[in-house]
mmCIF file of C-alpha atoms in Angstrom:
data_model
loop_
_atom_site.group_PDB
_atom_site.id
_atom_site.type_symbol
_atom_site.label_atom_id
_atom_site.label_comp_id
_atom_site.label_asym_id
_atom_site.label_seq_id
_atom_site.Cartn_x
_atom_site.Cartn_y
_atom_site.Cartn_z
ATOM 1 C CA MET A 1086 -0.086 -0.083 -0.141
ATOM 2 C CA THR A 1087 1.142 3.537 -0.885
ATOM 3 C CA ILE A 1088 0.326 6.772 0.803
ATOM 4 C CA ILE A 1089 1.338 10.079 -0.404
ATOM 5 C CA GLY A 1090 4.251 8.274 -2.433
ATOM 6 C CA ILE A 1091 5.474 6.318 0.481
ATOM 7 C CA ASP A 1092 5.304 2.510 0.820
ATOM 8 C CA VAL A 1093 3.886 1.816 4.124
ATOM 9 C CA HIS A 1094 4.316 -1.883 4.281
ATOM 10 C CA PRO A 1095 7.721 -1.747 5.765
ATOM 11 C CA VAL A 1096 6.663 0.593 8.631
ATOM 12 C CA VAL A 1097 3.888 -1.678 9.814
ATOM 13 C CA ASP A 1098 6.194 -4.815 9.198
ATOM 14 C CA THR A 1099 8.747 -3.175 11.550
ATOM 15 C CA ILE A 1100 6.311 -3.820 14.395
ATOM 16 C CA THR A 1101 5.100 -7.410 13.254
ATOM 17 C CA LYS A 1102 8.370 -8.861 12.197
ATOM 18 C CA VAL A 1103 10.690 -9.296 15.184
ATOM 19 C CA ASP A 1104 13.230 -11.664 13.258
ATOM 20 C CA ASN A 1105 15.116 -8.437 12.315
ATOM 21 C CA GLU A 1106 16.285 -6.623 15.336
ATOM 22 C CA SER A 1107 17.058 -3.396 13.570
ATOM 23 C CA GLU A 1108 13.710 -2.604 11.776
ATOM 24 C CA LEU A 1109 11.972 -0.374 14.421
ATOM 25 C CA TYR A 1110 14.755 2.315 13.820
ATOM 26 C CA GLY A 1111 16.049 1.085 10.667
ATOM 27 C CA TYR A 1112 19.162 0.382 12.861
ATOM 28 C CA ILE A 1113 19.749 -0.561 16.485
ATOM 29 C CA PRO A 1114 20.887 2.855 18.536
ATOM 30 C CA THR A 1115 24.533 2.553 19.434
ATOM 31 C CA ARG A 1116 24.681 2.040 23.239
ATOM 32 C CA TYR A 1117 27.689 4.052 24.134
ATOM 33 C CA VAL A 1118 26.399 7.050 22.126
ATOM 34 C CA CYS A 1119 22.992 6.840 23.892
ATOM 35 C CA ILE A 1120 25.017 6.745 27.278
ATOM 36 C CA ILE A 1121 27.117 9.845 26.367
ATOM 37 C CA PHE A 1122 23.929 11.768 25.429
ATOM 38 C CA VAL A 1123 22.193 10.834 28.600
ATOM 39 C CA VAL A 1124 25.166 11.954 30.703
ATOM 40 C CA LEU A 1125 25.775 15.267 28.727
ATOM 41 C CA TYR A 1126 22.061 16.194 28.830
ATOM 42 C CA GLY A 1127 22.077 15.299 32.468
ATOM 43 C CA LEU A 1128 25.108 17.370 33.164
ATOM 44 C CA THR A 1129 23.822 20.523 31.339
ATOM 45 C CA THR A 1130 20.299 19.998 32.958
ATOM 46 C CA LEU A 1131 21.868 20.129 36.463
ATOM 47 C CA ILE A 1132 23.771 22.938 35.812
ATOM 48 C CA HIS A 1133 20.667 24.796 34.293
ATOM 49 C CA ALA A 1134 18.780 24.005 37.568
ATOM 50 C CA ALA A 1135 21.782 25.215 39.830
ATOM 51 C CA GLN A 1136 22.095 28.429 37.623
ATOM 52 C CA ALA A 1137 18.487 29.114 37.756
ATOM 53 C CA ILE A 1138 18.337 28.938 41.618
ATOM 54 C CA TRP A 1139 21.714 30.966 42.075
ATOM 55 C CA SER A 1140 20.317 33.963 39.629
ATOM 56 C CA ARG A 1141 16.643 33.382 40.705
ATOM 57 C CA LEU A 1142 15.670 33.455 37.106
ATOM 58 C CA TRP A 1143 12.694 30.991 37.765
ATOM 59 C CA TRP A 1144 11.529 31.144 34.120
ATOM 60 C CA LEU A 1145 14.851 28.921 33.237
ATOM 61 C CA PHE A 1146 12.883 25.971 34.883
ATOM 62 C CA PRO A 1147 9.861 25.650 32.486
ATOM 63 C CA THR A 1148 12.293 26.461 29.527
ATOM 64 C CA ALA A 1149 15.997 25.229 29.688
ATOM 65 C CA VAL A 1150 15.429 22.709 32.386
ATOM 66 C CA LEU A 1151 12.378 21.105 31.159
ATOM 67 C CA ALA A 1152 13.859 20.798 27.920
ATOM 68 C CA GLY A 1153 16.918 19.090 29.426
ATOM 69 C CA ILE A 1154 14.746 16.607 31.364
ATOM 70 C CA ALA A 1155 12.490 15.711 27.857
ATOM 71 C CA GLU A 1156 15.983 15.121 26.349
ATOM 72 C CA ILE A 1157 17.162 12.918 28.980
ATOM 73 C CA LEU A 1158 13.807 10.848 28.754
ATOM 74 C CA GLY A 1159 14.308 10.526 24.980
ATOM 75 C CA TRP A 1160 17.879 9.509 25.036
ATOM 76 C CA SER A 1161 17.104 7.007 27.867
ATOM 77 C CA GLY A 1162 14.452 5.454 25.602
ATOM 78 C CA ARG A 1163 17.010 5.172 22.907
ATOM 79 C CA LEU A 1164 19.470 3.606 25.343
ATOM 80 C CA TRP A 1165 16.638 1.160 26.509
ATOM 81 C CA SER A 1166 16.240 0.459 22.762
ATOM 82 C CA SER A 1167 19.821 -0.347 22.453
ATOM 83 C CA ILE A 1168 19.651 -2.983 24.989
ATOM 84 C CA SER A 1169 16.029 -4.288 24.050
ATOM 85 C CA PRO A 1170 15.680 -3.475 20.374
ATOM 86 C CA LEU A 1171 12.412 -5.249 20.028
ATOM 87 C CA LEU A 1172 10.455 -3.477 22.676
ATOM 88 C CA VAL A 1173 8.029 -0.815 21.278
ATOM 89 C CA ASP A 1174 7.617 1.264 24.490
ATOM 90 C CA PRO A 1175 11.057 2.732 24.400
ATOM 91 C CA TYR A 1176 10.720 3.705 20.557
ATOM 92 C CA LEU A 1177 7.522 5.245 21.390
ATOM 93 C CA ILE A 1178 8.942 7.481 24.372
ATOM 94 C CA GLN A 1179 11.807 8.705 22.124
ATOM 95 C CA ILE A 1180 9.727 9.501 19.217
ATOM 96 C CA VAL A 1181 7.542 11.768 21.336
ATOM 97 C CA THR A 1182 10.215 13.269 23.682
ATOM 98 C CA THR A 1183 12.878 13.985 21.290
ATOM 99 C CA ILE A 1184 10.719 15.988 18.847
ATOM 100 C CA VAL A 1185 9.226 18.271 21.416
ATOM 101 C CA ALA A 1186 12.052 18.651 23.884
ATOM 102 C CA PRO A 1187 13.847 21.636 22.248
ATOM 103 C CA THR A 1188 10.584 23.677 22.068
ATOM 104 C CA PRO A 1189 10.755 24.868 25.645
ATOM 105 C CA PHE A 1190 14.379 25.718 25.212
ATOM 106 C CA ILE A 1191 13.593 28.045 22.256
ATOM 107 C CA ALA A 1192 11.239 29.850 24.643
ATOM 108 C CA ALA A 1193 13.984 30.974 26.827
ATOM 109 C CA ASN A 1194 15.923 32.426 23.777
ATOM 110 C CA PHE A 1195 12.767 34.669 23.238
ATOM 111 C CA VAL A 1196 12.775 35.790 26.925
ATOM 112 C CA ILE A 1197 16.543 36.779 26.791
ATOM 113 C CA LEU A 1198 16.075 38.692 23.448
ATOM 114 C CA GLY A 1199 13.250 40.512 25.039
ATOM 115 C CA HIS A 1200 15.279 41.607 27.996
ATOM 116 C CA ILE A 1201 18.151 42.676 25.821
ATOM 117 C CA ILE A 1202 15.716 45.114 23.852
ATOM 118 C CA LYS A 1203 14.614 46.380 27.210
ATOM 119 C CA ARG A 1204 18.467 47.144 28.052
ATOM 120 C CA LEU A 1205 19.130 48.836 24.718
ATOM 121 C CA GLY A 1206 15.830 50.521 24.080
ATOM 122 C CA GLN A 1207 12.556 49.396 22.932
ATOM 123 C CA GLN A 1208 12.247 52.369 20.589
ATOM 124 C CA TYR A 1209 14.607 50.356 18.113
ATOM 125 C CA SER A 1210 12.395 47.336 18.251
ATOM 126 C CA ARG A 1211 9.372 46.671 15.931
ATOM 127 C CA LEU A 1212 7.618 44.983 18.626
ATOM 128 C CA ASN A 1213 7.467 45.941 22.323
ATOM 129 C CA ALA A 1214 9.687 43.753 24.488
ATOM 130 C CA MET A 1215 6.758 42.289 26.477
ATOM 131 C CA TRP A 1216 4.672 41.579 23.189
ATOM 132 C CA TYR A 1217 7.750 40.121 21.712
ATOM 133 C CA THR A 1218 7.888 37.615 24.433
ATOM 134 C CA ILE A 1219 4.318 37.060 24.427
ATOM 135 C CA ILE A 1220 3.815 36.486 20.719
ATOM 136 C CA PHE A 1221 6.820 33.958 20.250
ATOM 137 C CA CYS A 1222 6.353 32.007 23.305
ATOM 138 C CA SER A 1223 2.798 31.642 22.172
ATOM 139 C CA CYS A 1224 3.887 30.361 18.874
ATOM 140 C CA ASP A 1225 6.434 28.036 20.744
ATOM 141 C CA VAL A 1226 3.277 26.689 22.748
ATOM 142 C CA VAL A 1227 1.249 26.243 19.636
ATOM 143 C CA ALA A 1228 4.222 24.213 17.788
ATOM 144 C CA LEU A 1229 4.674 22.113 20.984
ATOM 145 C CA ILE A 1230 1.020 21.108 21.181
ATOM 146 C CA ILE A 1231 0.946 20.176 17.164
ATOM 147 C CA GLN A 1232 4.222 18.368 17.606
ATOM 148 C CA ALA A 1233 3.076 16.653 20.733
ATOM 149 C CA LEU A 1234 -0.392 15.661 19.272
ATOM 150 C CA GLY A 1235 1.462 14.400 16.114
ATOM 151 C CA GLY A 1236 3.893 12.461 18.179
ATOM 152 C CA ALA A 1237 1.054 10.731 20.172
ATOM 153 C CA LYS A 1238 -0.773 9.868 17.063
ATOM 154 C CA ALA A 1239 2.196 8.528 15.510
ATOM 155 C CA ALA A 1240 3.268 6.446 18.710
ATOM 156 C CA SER A 1241 -0.322 5.191 18.818
ATOM 157 C CA ALA A 1242 -0.265 4.069 15.348
ATOM 158 C CA VAL A 1243 2.990 2.212 16.000
ATOM 159 C CA GLU A 1244 1.409 0.543 19.096
ATOM 160 C CA ASP A 1245 -1.600 -0.627 17.095
ATOM 161 C CA PHE A 1246 0.370 -1.829 14.243
ATOM 162 C CA GLU A 1247 -0.856 0.786 12.048
ATOM 163 C CA ASP A 1248 0.767 3.497 9.626
ATOM 164 C CA PRO A 1249 2.363 6.351 11.517
ATOM 165 C CA THR A 1250 2.314 8.567 8.342
ATOM 166 C CA SER A 1251 -0.670 10.901 9.446
ATOM 167 C CA GLY A 1252 0.937 11.458 13.002
ATOM 168 C CA GLY A 1253 4.146 12.154 11.089
ATOM 169 C CA ASN A 1254 2.708 14.756 8.898
ATOM 170 C CA ILE A 1255 1.173 16.505 12.034
ATOM 171 C CA MET A 1256 4.670 16.399 13.573
ATOM 172 C CA LEU A 1257 5.993 17.808 10.511
ATOM 173 C CA GLY A 1258 3.628 20.567 10.632
ATOM 174 C CA GLY A 1259 4.507 21.651 14.162
ATOM 175 C CA ILE A 1260 8.271 21.603 13.053
ATOM 176 C CA ALA A 1261 7.607 23.822 10.056
ATOM 177 C CA PHE A 1262 5.530 26.032 12.114
ATOM 178 C CA GLN A 1263 8.427 26.350 14.693
ATOM 179 C CA LEU A 1264 11.008 26.899 12.096
ATOM 180 C CA GLY A 1265 9.090 29.602 10.481
ATOM 181 C CA ALA A 1266 8.652 31.297 14.021
ATOM 182 C CA ILE A 1267 12.440 31.083 14.677
ATOM 183 C CA CYS A 1268 13.182 32.378 11.190
ATOM 184 C CA ILE A 1269 10.931 35.574 11.792
ATOM 185 C CA TYR A 1270 12.424 36.131 15.355
ATOM 186 C CA ALA A 1271 15.848 36.016 13.859
ATOM 187 C CA LEU A 1272 14.809 38.852 11.200
ATOM 188 C CA LEU A 1273 13.176 40.955 13.819
ATOM 189 C CA ALA A 1274 16.191 40.499 16.143
ATOM 190 C CA LEU A 1275 18.525 41.656 13.254
ATOM 191 C CA GLU A 1276 16.375 44.443 12.423
ATOM 192 C CA PHE A 1277 16.498 45.654 15.995
ATOM 193 C CA LEU A 1278 20.303 45.500 16.391
ATOM 194 C CA VAL A 1279 20.755 47.124 12.835
ATOM 195 C CA ARG A 1280 18.381 50.109 14.184
ATOM 196 C CA TYR A 1281 20.242 50.221 17.346
ATOM 197 C CA HIS A 1282 23.658 50.272 15.574
ATOM 198 C CA TYR A 1283 22.845 53.113 13.458
ATOM 199 C CA ASP A 1284 20.414 54.967 15.875
ATOM 200 C CA LYS A 1285 17.162 54.718 13.695
ATOM 201 C CA PRO A 1286 14.594 54.355 16.141
ATOM 202 C CA PHE A 1287 10.968 53.815 15.308
ATOM 203 C CA LYS A 1288 8.538 56.842 15.475
ATOM 204 C CA ARG A 1289 6.185 56.351 18.157
ATOM 205 C CA LYS A 1290 4.317 58.672 20.448
ATOM 206 C CA ALA A 1291 6.443 60.285 23.091
ATOM 207 C CA GLY A 1292 6.378 58.734 26.370
ATOM 208 C CA PRO A 1293 8.701 57.378 28.886
ATOM 209 C CA LEU A 1294 11.129 54.462 27.610
ATOM 210 C CA PRO A 1295 13.064 52.088 29.764
ATOM 211 C CA LYS A 1296 16.436 53.426 30.592
ATOM 212 C CA SER A 1297 19.260 52.343 27.917
ATOM 213 C CA PHE A 1298 22.268 50.374 29.411
ATOM 214 C CA GLY A 1299 24.261 50.707 26.306
ATOM 215 C CA LEU A 1300 25.731 47.902 24.274
ATOM 216 C CA ASP A 1301 28.237 47.099 26.981
ATOM 217 C CA ARG A 1302 30.618 43.827 26.411
ATOM 218 C CA ASN A 1303 28.336 41.498 28.584
ATOM 219 C CA THR A 1304 25.209 42.246 26.349
ATOM 220 C CA LYS A 1305 27.167 42.111 22.998
ATOM 221 C CA THR A 1306 28.547 38.658 24.533
ATOM 222 C CA MET A 1307 24.924 37.515 25.310
ATOM 223 C CA ILE A 1308 23.785 38.545 21.936
ATOM 224 C CA GLY A 1309 26.610 36.332 20.246
ATOM 225 C CA ALA A 1310 25.382 33.601 22.235
ATOM 226 C CA LEU A 1311 22.035 33.997 21.130
ATOM 227 C CA PHE A 1312 23.204 33.823 17.719
ATOM 228 C CA MET A 1313 25.047 30.782 18.188
ATOM 229 C CA MET A 1314 22.138 28.980 19.868
ATOM 230 C CA TRP A 1315 19.965 30.213 16.774
ATOM 231 C CA ILE A 1316 22.235 28.592 14.316
ATOM 232 C CA PHE A 1317 22.101 25.142 16.323
ATOM 233 C CA LEU A 1318 18.377 25.297 16.804
ATOM 234 C CA LEU A 1319 18.002 26.313 12.915
ATOM 235 C CA ILE A 1320 20.180 23.151 11.903
ATOM 236 C CA ARG A 1321 18.023 20.987 14.019
ATOM 237 C CA SER A 1322 14.711 22.243 13.001
ATOM 238 C CA ILE A 1323 15.775 21.969 9.175
ATOM 239 C CA TYR A 1324 17.011 18.491 9.715
ATOM 240 C CA ARG A 1325 13.794 17.367 11.245
ATOM 241 C CA THR A 1326 11.838 19.110 8.689
ATOM 242 C CA VAL A 1327 13.695 17.268 5.815
ATOM 243 C CA GLU A 1328 13.711 13.957 8.057
ATOM 244 C CA LEU A 1329 9.878 13.805 8.323
ATOM 245 C CA SER A 1330 9.424 15.027 4.750
ATOM 246 C CA ASN A 1331 11.470 12.156 3.704
ATOM 247 C CA GLY A 1332 8.917 9.698 5.337
ATOM 248 C CA TRP A 1333 9.166 7.040 8.162
ATOM 249 C CA THR A 1334 11.257 4.492 6.079
ATOM 250 C CA GLY A 1335 13.209 7.279 4.306
ATOM 251 C CA ARG A 1336 17.154 7.268 4.255
ATOM 252 C CA ILE A 1337 17.436 10.193 6.681
ATOM 253 C CA ILE A 1338 15.538 8.738 9.495
ATOM 254 C CA THR A 1339 16.910 5.466 9.255
ATOM 255 C CA THR A 1340 20.371 6.701 9.381
ATOM 256 C CA GLN A 1341 21.820 6.829 13.069
ATOM 257 C CA VAL A 1342 24.554 9.250 12.332
ATOM 258 C CA TYR A 1343 22.251 12.200 10.985
ATOM 259 C CA PHE A 1344 20.123 12.109 14.319
ATOM 260 C CA ASN A 1345 23.194 11.936 16.586
ATOM 261 C CA VAL A 1346 24.729 14.917 14.924
ATOM 262 C CA LEU A 1347 21.899 17.093 13.628
ATOM 263 C CA ASP A 1348 19.496 16.535 16.656
ATOM 264 C CA GLY A 1349 21.501 15.252 19.882
ATOM 265 C CA ALA A 1350 24.314 17.187 19.308
ATOM 266 C CA MET A 1351 22.736 20.479 18.114
ATOM 267 C CA ILE A 1352 20.497 20.719 20.971
ATOM 268 C CA PHE A 1353 23.040 19.966 23.449
ATOM 269 C CA LEU A 1354 25.323 22.402 22.060
ATOM 270 C CA ALA A 1355 22.475 25.065 22.123
ATOM 271 C CA MET A 1356 21.863 24.136 25.794
ATOM 272 C CA PHE A 1357 25.516 24.069 26.809
ATOM 273 C CA THR A 1358 26.151 27.500 25.242
ATOM 274 C CA LEU A 1359 23.506 28.934 27.561
ATOM 275 C CA ASN A 1360 25.234 27.333 30.309
ATOM 276 C CA ILE A 1361 28.515 29.075 29.506
ATOM 277 C CA PHE A 1362 26.990 32.161 28.389
ATOM 278 C CA HIS A 1363 24.343 32.187 31.158
ATOM 279 C CA PRO A 1364 21.886 35.600 31.310
ATOM 280 C CA GLY A 1365 22.256 35.536 35.105
ATOM 281 C CA ILE A 1366 26.079 36.024 34.777
ATOM 282 C CA LEU A 1367 26.130 38.346 31.801
ATOM 283 C CA MET A 1368 22.909 40.441 32.436
ATOM 284 C CA GLY A 1369 22.464 40.062 36.315
ATOM 285 C CA LYS A 1370 20.137 38.253 38.591
ATOM 286 C CA ALA A 1371 16.728 38.441 39.025
ATOM 287 C CA ASP A 1372 16.856 41.902 40.853
ATOM 288 C CA THR A 1373 18.565 43.322 37.916
ATOM 289 C CA TRP A 1374 15.801 42.366 35.502
ATOM 290 C CA LYS A 1375 12.983 43.349 37.828
ATOM 291 C CA GLY A 1376 14.844 46.578 38.263
ATOM 292 C CA LEU A 1377 15.059 47.334 34.489
ATOM 293 C CA ASN A 1378 11.333 46.571 34.251
ATOM 294 C CA SER A 1379 10.437 49.521 36.611
ATOM 295 C CA SER A 1380 13.246 51.926 35.558
ATOM 296 C CA ASP A 1381 11.828 54.589 33.209
ATOM 297 C CA VAL A 1382 13.642 57.750 32.253
ATOM 298 C CA ASP A 1383 12.848 60.346 29.650
ATOM 299 C CA PRO A 1384 13.683 59.503 26.288
ATOM 300 C CA ARG A 1385 15.891 62.141 25.661
ATOM 301 C CA ASP A 1386 17.951 61.050 28.761
ATOM 302 C CA ALA A 1387 18.082 57.453 27.370
ATOM 303 C CA GLU A 1388 19.550 58.659 24.134
ATOM 304 C CA GLU A 1389 22.212 60.966 25.927
ATOM 305 C CA LYS A 1390 23.205 57.947 28.102
ATOM 306 C CA ARG A 1391 23.606 55.580 24.968
ATOM 307 C CA PRO A 1392 26.965 56.408 23.656
ATOM 308 C CA LYS A 1393 28.555 56.896 27.167
ATOM 309 C CA ASP A 1394 27.420 53.579 28.334
ATOM 310 C CA SER A 1395 28.865 51.487 25.256
ATOM 311 C CA SER A 1396 32.222 50.635 27.488
ATOM 312 C CA SER A 1397 30.464 50.177 30.822
ATOM 313 C CA ALA A 1398 28.872 46.927 32.274
#
């Protein structure tokens, strides 16, 4: 039987034929690779939790920490499969968790950029910093729901010895939506930085603006870290889009090294980058963030401060 140009017989056969141990994935997950990723994700997640407590930036728990926990579950499922490749349960666990795990982490990037906009001046941003966070975090939630529904549907189909293509298409829609949001986010961030660099604010009604701290070294470093994380997340999103478009029995999804490098490694690098260049270290603890939200000055004062603060932390 063929659906949307994809022969679905091999997919169903992977569940019913137990004489070939590699058929669920198209390969048997390499045990030591799974162990390495479980350890790495466990390490970065513990560091994120400690850093969140230290900085009192509690929003890191439902974002970076939650993403790490989901990745640990996903790679634990793959490790389980490397030990018992005929079991369906660990395969189902990794289907859902590895597809949705990066979504909360992406939300952390949106929050950080919103804070940078407040520090440098919201007059250079097309969106108000608060709306920037609300809109893109909402897009992240929508993408998460779509991916989770698709993953659950695909997992249920596999469990019932049915074709998971429809669930995969839903997952593909969630990934594509997320990819689009990431690209729009990057374009708006780039526009903000260009406008700030050339001092080209949007013309809006006069009123109090958050105090501008200037583009100090720490803020520059945080922006560079955001760009690095964006690259890692973009690579992963493109890979997942191509993978699901290629089908459940395609060459991409059945090639282990692609998943290890383009999914597992990319998300770990993004999470570890945030460990090294942590917003609590570079941009202050929770009191600093709250103080910025409540500090309003005259727009002319903010503009006068801008060039003087460019070399101060």
